[in-house]
Structure formats: structure tokens, C-alpha cells
PDB file of C-alpha atoms in Angstrom:
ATOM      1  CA  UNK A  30      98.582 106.960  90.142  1.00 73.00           C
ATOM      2  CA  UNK A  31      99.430 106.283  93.307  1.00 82.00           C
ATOM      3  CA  UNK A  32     102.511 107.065  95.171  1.00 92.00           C
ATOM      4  CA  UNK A  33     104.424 106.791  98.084  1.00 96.00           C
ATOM      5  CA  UNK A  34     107.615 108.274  99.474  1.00 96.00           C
ATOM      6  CA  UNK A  35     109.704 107.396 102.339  1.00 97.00           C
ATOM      7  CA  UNK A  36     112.849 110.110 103.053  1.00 95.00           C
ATOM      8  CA  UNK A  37     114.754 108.063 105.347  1.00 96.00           C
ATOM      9  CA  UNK A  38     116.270 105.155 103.978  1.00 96.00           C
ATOM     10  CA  UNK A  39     118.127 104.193 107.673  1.00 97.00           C
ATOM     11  CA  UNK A  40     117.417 105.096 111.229  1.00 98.00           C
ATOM     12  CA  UNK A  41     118.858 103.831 114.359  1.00 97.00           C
ATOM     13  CA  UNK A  42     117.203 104.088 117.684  1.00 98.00           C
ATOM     14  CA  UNK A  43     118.194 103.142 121.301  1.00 98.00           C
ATOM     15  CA  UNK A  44     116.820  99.882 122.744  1.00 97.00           C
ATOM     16  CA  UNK A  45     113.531 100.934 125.166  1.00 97.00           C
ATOM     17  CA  UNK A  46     113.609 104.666 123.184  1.00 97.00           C
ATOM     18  CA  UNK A  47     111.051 105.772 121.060  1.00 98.00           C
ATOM     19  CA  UNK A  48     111.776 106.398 116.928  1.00 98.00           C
ATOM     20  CA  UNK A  49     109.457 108.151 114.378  1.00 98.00           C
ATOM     21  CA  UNK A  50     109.512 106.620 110.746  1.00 98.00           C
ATOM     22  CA  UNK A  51     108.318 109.104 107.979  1.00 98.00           C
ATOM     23  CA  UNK A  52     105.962 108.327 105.059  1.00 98.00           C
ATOM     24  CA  UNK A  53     103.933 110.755 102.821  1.00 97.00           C
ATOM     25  CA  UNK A  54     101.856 109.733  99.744  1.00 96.00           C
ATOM     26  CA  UNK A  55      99.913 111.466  96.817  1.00 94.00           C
ATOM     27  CA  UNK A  56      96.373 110.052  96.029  1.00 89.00           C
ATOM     28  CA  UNK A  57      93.583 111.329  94.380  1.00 87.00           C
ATOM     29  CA  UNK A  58      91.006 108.794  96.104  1.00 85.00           C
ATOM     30  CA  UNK A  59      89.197 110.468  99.358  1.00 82.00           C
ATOM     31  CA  UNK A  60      88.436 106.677 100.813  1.00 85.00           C
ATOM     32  CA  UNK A  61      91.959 104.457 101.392  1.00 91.00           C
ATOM     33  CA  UNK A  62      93.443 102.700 103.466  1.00 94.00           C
ATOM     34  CA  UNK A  63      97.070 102.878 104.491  1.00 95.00           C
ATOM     35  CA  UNK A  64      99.413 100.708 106.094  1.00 96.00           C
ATOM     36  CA  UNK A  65     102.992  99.950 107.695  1.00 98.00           C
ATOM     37  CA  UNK A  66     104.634  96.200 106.927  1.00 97.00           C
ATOM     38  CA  UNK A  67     107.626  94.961 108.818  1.00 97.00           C
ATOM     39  CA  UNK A  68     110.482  93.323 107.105  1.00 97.00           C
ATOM     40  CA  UNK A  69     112.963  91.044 109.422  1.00 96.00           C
ATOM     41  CA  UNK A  70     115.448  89.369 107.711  1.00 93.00           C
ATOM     42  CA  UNK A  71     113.603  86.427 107.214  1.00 92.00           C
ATOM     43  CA  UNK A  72     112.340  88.578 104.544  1.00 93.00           C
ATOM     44  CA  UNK A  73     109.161  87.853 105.565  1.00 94.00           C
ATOM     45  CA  UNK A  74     106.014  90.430 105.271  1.00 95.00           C
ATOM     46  CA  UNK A  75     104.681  91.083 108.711  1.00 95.00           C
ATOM     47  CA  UNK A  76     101.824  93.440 108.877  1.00 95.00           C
ATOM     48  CA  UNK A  77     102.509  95.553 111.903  1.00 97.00           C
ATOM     49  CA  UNK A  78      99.648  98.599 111.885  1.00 96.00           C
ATOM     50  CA  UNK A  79      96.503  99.989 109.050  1.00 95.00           C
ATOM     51  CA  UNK A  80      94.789 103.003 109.149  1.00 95.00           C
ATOM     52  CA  UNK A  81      91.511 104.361 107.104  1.00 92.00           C
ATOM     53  CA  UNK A  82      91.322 107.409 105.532  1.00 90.00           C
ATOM     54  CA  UNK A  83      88.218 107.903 106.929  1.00 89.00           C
ATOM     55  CA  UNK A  84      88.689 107.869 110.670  1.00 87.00           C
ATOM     56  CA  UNK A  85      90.159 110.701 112.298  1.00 82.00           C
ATOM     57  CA  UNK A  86      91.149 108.471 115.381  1.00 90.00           C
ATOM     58  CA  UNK A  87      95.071 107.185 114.767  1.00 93.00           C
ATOM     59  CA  UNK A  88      95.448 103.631 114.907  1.00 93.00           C
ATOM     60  CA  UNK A  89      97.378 102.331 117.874  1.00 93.00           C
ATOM     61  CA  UNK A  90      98.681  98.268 118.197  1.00 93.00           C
ATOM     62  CA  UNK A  91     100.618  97.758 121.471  1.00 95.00           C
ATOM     63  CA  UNK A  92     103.483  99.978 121.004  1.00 97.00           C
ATOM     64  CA  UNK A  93     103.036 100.898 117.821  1.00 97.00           C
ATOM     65  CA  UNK A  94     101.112 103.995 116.623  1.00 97.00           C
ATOM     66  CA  UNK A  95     100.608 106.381 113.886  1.00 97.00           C
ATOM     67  CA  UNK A  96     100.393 109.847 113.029  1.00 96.00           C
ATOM     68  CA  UNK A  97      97.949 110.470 110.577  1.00 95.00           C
ATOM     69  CA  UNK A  98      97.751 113.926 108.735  1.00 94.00           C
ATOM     70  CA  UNK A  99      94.935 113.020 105.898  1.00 92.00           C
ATOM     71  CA  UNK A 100      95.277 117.065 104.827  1.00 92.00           C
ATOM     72  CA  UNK A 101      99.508 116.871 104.334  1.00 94.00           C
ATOM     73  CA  UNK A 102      99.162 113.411 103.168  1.00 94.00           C
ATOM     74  CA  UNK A 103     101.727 111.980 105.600  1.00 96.00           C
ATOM     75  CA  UNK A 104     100.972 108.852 107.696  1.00 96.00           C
ATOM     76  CA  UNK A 105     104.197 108.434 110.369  1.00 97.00           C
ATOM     77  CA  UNK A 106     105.011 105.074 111.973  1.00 98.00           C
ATOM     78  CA  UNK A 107     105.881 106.021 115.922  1.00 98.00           C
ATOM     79  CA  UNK A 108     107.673 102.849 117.622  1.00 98.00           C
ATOM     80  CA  UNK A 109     107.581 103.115 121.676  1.00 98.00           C
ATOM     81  CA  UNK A 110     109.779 100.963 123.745  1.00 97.00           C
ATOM     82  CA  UNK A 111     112.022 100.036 121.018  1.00 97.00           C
ATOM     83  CA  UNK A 112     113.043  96.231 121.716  1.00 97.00           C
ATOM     84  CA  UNK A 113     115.591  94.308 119.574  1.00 97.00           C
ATOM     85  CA  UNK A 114     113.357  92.661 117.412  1.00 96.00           C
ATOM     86  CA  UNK A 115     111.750  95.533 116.176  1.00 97.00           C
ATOM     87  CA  UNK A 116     115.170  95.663 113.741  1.00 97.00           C
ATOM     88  CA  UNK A 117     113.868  95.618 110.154  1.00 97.00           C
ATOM     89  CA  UNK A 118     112.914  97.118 107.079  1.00 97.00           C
ATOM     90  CA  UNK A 119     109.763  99.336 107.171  1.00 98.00           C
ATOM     91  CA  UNK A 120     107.716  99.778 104.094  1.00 98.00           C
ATOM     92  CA  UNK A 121     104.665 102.356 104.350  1.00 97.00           C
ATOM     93  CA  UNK A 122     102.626 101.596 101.957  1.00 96.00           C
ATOM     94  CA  UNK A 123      98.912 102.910 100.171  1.00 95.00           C
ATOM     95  CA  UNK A 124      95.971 100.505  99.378  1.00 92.00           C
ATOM     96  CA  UNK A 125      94.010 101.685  96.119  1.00 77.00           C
ATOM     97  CA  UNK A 126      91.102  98.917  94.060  1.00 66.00           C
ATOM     98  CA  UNK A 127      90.794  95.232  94.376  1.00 67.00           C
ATOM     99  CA  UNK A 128      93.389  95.705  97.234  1.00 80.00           C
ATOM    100  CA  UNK A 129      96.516  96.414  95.476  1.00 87.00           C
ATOM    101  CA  UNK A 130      99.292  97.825  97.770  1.00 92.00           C
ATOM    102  CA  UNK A 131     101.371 100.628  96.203  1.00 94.00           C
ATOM    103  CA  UNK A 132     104.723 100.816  98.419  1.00 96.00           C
ATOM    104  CA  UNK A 133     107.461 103.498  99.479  1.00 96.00           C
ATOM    105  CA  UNK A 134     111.260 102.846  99.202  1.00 96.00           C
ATOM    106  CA  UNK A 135     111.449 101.260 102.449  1.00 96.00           C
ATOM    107  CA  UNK A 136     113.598 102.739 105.648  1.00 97.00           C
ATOM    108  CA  UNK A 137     115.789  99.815 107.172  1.00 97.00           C
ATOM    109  CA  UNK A 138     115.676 100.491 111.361  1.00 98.00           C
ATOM    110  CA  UNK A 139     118.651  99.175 113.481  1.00 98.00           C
ATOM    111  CA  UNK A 140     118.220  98.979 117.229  1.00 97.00           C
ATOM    112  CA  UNK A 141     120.787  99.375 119.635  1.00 97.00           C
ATOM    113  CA  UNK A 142     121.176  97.406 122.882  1.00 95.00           C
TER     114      UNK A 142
ATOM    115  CA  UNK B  25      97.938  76.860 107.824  1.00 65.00           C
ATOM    116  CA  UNK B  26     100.649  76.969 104.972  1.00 78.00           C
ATOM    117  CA  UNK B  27      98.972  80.476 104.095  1.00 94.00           C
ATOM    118  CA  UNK B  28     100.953  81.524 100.455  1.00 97.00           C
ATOM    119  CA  UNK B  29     103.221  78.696  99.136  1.00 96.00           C
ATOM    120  CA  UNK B  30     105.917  80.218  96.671  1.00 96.00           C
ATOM    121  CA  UNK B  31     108.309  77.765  95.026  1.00 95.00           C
ATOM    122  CA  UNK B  32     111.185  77.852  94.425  1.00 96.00           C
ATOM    123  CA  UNK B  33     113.045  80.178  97.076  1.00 95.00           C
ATOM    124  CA  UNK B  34     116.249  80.819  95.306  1.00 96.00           C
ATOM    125  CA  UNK B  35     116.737  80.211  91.270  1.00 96.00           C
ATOM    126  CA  UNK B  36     119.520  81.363  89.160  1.00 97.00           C
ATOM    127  CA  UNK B  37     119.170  81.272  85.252  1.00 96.00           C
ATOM    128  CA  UNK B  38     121.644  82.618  82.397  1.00 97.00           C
ATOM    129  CA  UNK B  39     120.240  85.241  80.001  1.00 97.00           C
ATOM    130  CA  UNK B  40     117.462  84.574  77.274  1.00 97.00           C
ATOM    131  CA  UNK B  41     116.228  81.302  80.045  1.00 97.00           C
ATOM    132  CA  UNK B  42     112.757  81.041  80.655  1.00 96.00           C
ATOM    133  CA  UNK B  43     111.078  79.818  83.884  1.00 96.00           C
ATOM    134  CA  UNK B  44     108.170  80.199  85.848  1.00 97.00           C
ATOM    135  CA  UNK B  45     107.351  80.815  89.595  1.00 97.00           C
ATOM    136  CA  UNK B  46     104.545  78.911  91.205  1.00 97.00           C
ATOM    137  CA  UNK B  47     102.325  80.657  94.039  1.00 97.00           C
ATOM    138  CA  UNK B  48      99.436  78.573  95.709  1.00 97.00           C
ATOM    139  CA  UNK B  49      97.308  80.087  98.919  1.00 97.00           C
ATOM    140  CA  UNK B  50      95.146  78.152 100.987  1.00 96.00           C
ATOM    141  CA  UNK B  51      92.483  80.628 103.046  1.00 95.00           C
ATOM    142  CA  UNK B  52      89.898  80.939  99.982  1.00 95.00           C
ATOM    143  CA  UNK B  53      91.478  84.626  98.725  1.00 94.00           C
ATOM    144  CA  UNK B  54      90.155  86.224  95.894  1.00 93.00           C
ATOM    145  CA  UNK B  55      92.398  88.533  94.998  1.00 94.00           C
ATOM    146  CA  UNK B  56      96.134  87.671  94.174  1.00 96.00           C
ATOM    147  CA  UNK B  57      99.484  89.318  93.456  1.00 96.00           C
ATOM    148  CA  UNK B  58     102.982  89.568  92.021  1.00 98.00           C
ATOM    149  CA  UNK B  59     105.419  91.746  93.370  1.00 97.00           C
ATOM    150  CA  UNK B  60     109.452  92.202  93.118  1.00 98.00           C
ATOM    151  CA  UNK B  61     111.926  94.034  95.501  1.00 97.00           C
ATOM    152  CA  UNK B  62     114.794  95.659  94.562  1.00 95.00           C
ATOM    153  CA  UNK B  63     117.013  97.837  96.587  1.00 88.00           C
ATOM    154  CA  UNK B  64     116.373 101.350  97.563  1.00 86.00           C
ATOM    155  CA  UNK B  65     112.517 100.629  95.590  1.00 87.00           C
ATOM    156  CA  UNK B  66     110.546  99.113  97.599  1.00 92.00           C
ATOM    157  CA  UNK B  67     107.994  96.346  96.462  1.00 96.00           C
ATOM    158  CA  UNK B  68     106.312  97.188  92.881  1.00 96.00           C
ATOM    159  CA  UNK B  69     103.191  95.519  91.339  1.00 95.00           C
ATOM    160  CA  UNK B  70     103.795  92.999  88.568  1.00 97.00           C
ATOM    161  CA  UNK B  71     100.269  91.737  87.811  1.00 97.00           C
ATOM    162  CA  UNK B  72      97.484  90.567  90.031  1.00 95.00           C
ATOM    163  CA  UNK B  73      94.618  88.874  89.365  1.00 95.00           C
ATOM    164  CA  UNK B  74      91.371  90.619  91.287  1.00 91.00           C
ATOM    165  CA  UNK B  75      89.500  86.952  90.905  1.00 90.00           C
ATOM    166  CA  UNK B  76      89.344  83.990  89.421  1.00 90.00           C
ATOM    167  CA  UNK B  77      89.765  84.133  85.869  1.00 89.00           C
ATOM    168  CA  UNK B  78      90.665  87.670  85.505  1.00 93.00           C
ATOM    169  CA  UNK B  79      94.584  88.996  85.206  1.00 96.00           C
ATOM    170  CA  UNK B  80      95.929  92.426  85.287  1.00 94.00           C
ATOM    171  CA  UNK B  81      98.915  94.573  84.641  1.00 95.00           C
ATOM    172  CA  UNK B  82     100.540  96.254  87.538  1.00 93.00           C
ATOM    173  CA  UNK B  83     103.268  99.223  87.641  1.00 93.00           C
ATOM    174  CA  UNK B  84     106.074  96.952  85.807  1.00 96.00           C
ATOM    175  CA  UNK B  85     104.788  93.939  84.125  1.00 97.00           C
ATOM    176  CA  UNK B  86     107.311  94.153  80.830  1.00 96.00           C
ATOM    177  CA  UNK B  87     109.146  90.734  80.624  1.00 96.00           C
ATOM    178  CA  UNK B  88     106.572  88.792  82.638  1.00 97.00           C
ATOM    179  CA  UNK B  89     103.336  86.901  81.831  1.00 97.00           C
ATOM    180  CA  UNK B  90     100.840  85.045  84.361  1.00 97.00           C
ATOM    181  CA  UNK B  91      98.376  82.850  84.992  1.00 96.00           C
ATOM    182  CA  UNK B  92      95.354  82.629  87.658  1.00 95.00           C
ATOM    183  CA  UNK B  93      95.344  78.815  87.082  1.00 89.00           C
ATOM    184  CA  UNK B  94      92.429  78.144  89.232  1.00 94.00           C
ATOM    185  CA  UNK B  95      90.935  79.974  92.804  1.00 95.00           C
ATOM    186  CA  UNK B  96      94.316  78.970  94.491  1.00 96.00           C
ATOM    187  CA  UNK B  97      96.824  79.308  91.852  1.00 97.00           C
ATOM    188  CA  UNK B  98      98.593  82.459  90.539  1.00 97.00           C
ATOM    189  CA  UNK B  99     102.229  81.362  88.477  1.00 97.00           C
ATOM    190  CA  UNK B 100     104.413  84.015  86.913  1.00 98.00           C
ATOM    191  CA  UNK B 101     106.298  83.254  83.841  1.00 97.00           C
ATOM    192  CA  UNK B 102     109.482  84.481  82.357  1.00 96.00           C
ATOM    193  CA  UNK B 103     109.449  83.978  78.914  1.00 93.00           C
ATOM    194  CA  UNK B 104     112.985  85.215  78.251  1.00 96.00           C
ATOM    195  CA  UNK B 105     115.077  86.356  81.490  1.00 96.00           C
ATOM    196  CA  UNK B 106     117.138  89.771  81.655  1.00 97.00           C
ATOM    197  CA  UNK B 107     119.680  90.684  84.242  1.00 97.00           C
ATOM    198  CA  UNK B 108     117.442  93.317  84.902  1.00 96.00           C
ATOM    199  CA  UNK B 109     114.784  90.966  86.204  1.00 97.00           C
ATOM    200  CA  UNK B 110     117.160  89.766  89.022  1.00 97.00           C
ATOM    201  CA  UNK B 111     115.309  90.286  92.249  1.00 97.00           C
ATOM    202  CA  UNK B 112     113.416  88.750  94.882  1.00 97.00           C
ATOM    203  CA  UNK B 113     109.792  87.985  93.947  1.00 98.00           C
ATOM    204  CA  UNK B 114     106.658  87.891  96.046  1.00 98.00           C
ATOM    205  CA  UNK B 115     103.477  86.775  95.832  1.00 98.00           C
ATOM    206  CA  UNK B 116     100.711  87.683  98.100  1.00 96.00           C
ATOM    207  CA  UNK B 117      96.840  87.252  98.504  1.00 96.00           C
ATOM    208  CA  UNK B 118      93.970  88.588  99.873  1.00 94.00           C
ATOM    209  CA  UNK B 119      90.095  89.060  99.891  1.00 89.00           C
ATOM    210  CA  UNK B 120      90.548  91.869  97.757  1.00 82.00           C
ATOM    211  CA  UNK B 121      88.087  94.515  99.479  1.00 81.00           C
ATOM    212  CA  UNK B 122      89.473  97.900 100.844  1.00 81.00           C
ATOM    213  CA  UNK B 123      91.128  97.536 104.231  1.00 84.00           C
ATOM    214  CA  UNK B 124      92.106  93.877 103.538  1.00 89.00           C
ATOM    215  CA  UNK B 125      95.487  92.944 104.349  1.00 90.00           C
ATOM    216  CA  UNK B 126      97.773  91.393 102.101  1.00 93.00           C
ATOM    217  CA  UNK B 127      99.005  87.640 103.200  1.00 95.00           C
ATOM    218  CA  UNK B 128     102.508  87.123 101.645  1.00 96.00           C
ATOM    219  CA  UNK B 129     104.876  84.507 100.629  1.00 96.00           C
ATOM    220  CA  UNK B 130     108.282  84.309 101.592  1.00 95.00           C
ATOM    221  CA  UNK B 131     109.663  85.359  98.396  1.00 96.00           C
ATOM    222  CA  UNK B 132     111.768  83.823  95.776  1.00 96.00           C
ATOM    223  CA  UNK B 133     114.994  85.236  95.171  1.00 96.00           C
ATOM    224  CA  UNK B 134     116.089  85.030  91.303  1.00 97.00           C
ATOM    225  CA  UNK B 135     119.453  86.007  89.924  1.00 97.00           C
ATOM    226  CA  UNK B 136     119.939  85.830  86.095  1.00 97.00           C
ATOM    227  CA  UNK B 137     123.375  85.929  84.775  1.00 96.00           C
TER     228      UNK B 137
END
């Protein structure tokens, strides 16, 4: 099975600084997918950035990127610019069969102005 | 584009009540999903339901049932609710291939007494 593991369960970061969220994850598979969902308080499920297993290349959206380290299993969340609204919960999570998501703890992110 | 309906948003039931949440989605998904959320745990799989007619246990499906009612429909039902099963509930869809995002609802939030 599956599984996921975020270590920090609250950062803070500077508004317009940059903040590194940490994820690793055990999987047996050699072809996944992996991704990083955005929680506001609206509690709704915003997907901000996926990545395949298969591509070397790290996936980049705007100012959002990740660190991708297939070998260590850890997939990192970097977050350039920081603006207010990037305040949320950040799951990392790992996509296995038939699409089912298999999630970490979650690490809540406050921005300060 | 109502995406994933979930209804209702908030419930609260005593112990040993049943009841069951409703989740419709409208963009043609194949593959669909029950999730909860509870503090410091992230999102965990209930059931899903890879297609039509087919349903599936997920990491923590004790206490629940469901049912793919049709292409659109996916309800879960609590036959006899625990304190324990206080949480907020999602439901999400999705093609159901590898790399395919996961479309969520915006969750139901359930507190048995």
C-alpha cells in the first residue's frame, strides 16, 4: 500500500518570499503520478500542480514548482512570490489504479503581510 | 458547470442514526469517490466506484455502505452512526485513468453526538 508522509504540519512564510513544503511517499509502482491540492478555507479542493513519475523534467505552474527526487521518493512543493491567498492547507498526495488519490497529513501554510 | 454536487453541507445526528449523503457530477466521469478528513490525517479513501456498476472498498470503509446509483450518482450510507464517524466528507470524480485529476465537492461536514 501506498503511503504518504508530510513532516510539517505548519509553516509560515513572508508575503513575496519563497517557502518549501515537504512530502515523501513509499510505492512499489515504477509508473505514478503525484500531486499537490490546495485547501482555502472554503474547504474547497483546488488542484494547484501534478507530476509523472516518468518524466525527469519538474513540473512548474506560474509560481509554483516542484522538486522531484523519484530515487528518495520525495516530491517538494516550492511556492515563489508568496501572495496572501496562497494561505491554506497543502495536501501532497500519490495517485495509484482507477485514479484513487492516497493523501499525506496535510501542512496548513500561513502568509504574512 | 455545477461539477460535483454533495448534499447536505452540514448534518448532525445522535448515535445509532442512520443517514445517507448524496453526490451527483455532471462532466460524464467514470470513476467516483468517497473520502473523509479528519485532523492531523489528511483525506482517506472510503469506497469508490471505478465505473458504473462496480463499488469498492477503500483504506477505511467500516461503518459505511454505497451505492453507484447510475453514471452520475455515487450516495454513501450510514447505517448506524458513531462519534467516531464525525468528520467532513468528500466526494470527488474523475475519468479514472492515471494522471487524471480528481474534481471534488465541497464537502459535507457531519457531527454525530
Amino acid at each position: 500500500a501506498q503511503t504518504v508522509t508530510q513532516s510539517q504540519p505548519e509553516m509560515s512564510v513572508q508575503e513575496a518570499e519563497t517557502v518549501t513544503l515537504s512530502c515523501t511517499y513509499d510505492t512499489s509502482e515504477s509508473d505514478y503520478y503525484l500531486f499537490w491540492y490546495k485547501q482555502p478555507p472554503s474547504r474547497q479542493m483546488i488542484l494547484v500542480i501534478r507530476q509523472e513519475a516518468y518524466k525527469q523534467q519538474n513540473a512548474t505552474e506560474n509560481r509554483f514548482s516542484v522538486n522531484f527526487q523519484k530515487a528518495a521518493k520525495s516530491f517538494s512543493l516550492k511556492i515563489s512570490d508568496s501572495q496572501l491567498g496562497d494561505a491554506a492547507m497543502y495536501f501532497c498526495a500519490h495517485q495509484s489504479g482507477y485514479g484513487k488519490l492516497t493523501f499525506g497529513q496535510g501542512t496548513i501554510l500561513t502568509v504574512h503581510p | 458547470n455545477a461539477g460535483v454536487t454533495q448534499t447536505p453541507k452540514f448534518q448532525v445526528l445522535k448515535t445509532g442514526q442512520s443517514m445517507t449523503l448524496q453526490c451527483a457530477q455532471d462532466m460524464n466521469h467514470n470513476s467516483m469517490y468517497w473520502y473523509r478528513q479528519d485532523p492531523g490525517m489528511g483525506l482517506r479513501l472510503i469506497y469508490y466506484s471505478a465505473s458504473e456498476g462496480t463499488t469498492d472498498k477503500g483504506e477505511v470503509p467500516n461503518g459505511y455502505n454505497v451505492s453507484r446509483l447510475n453514471k452520475r450518482e455515487f450516495s454513501l450510507r450510514l447505517e448506524s452512526a458513531a462519534p467516531s464517524q464525525t468528520s467532513v466528507y468528500f466526494c470527488a470524480s474523475s475519468e479514472g485513468g492515471r494522471g487524471e485529476k480528481l474534481f471534488f465537492g465541497s464537502g459535507t461536514q457531519l457531527s454525530v453526538l
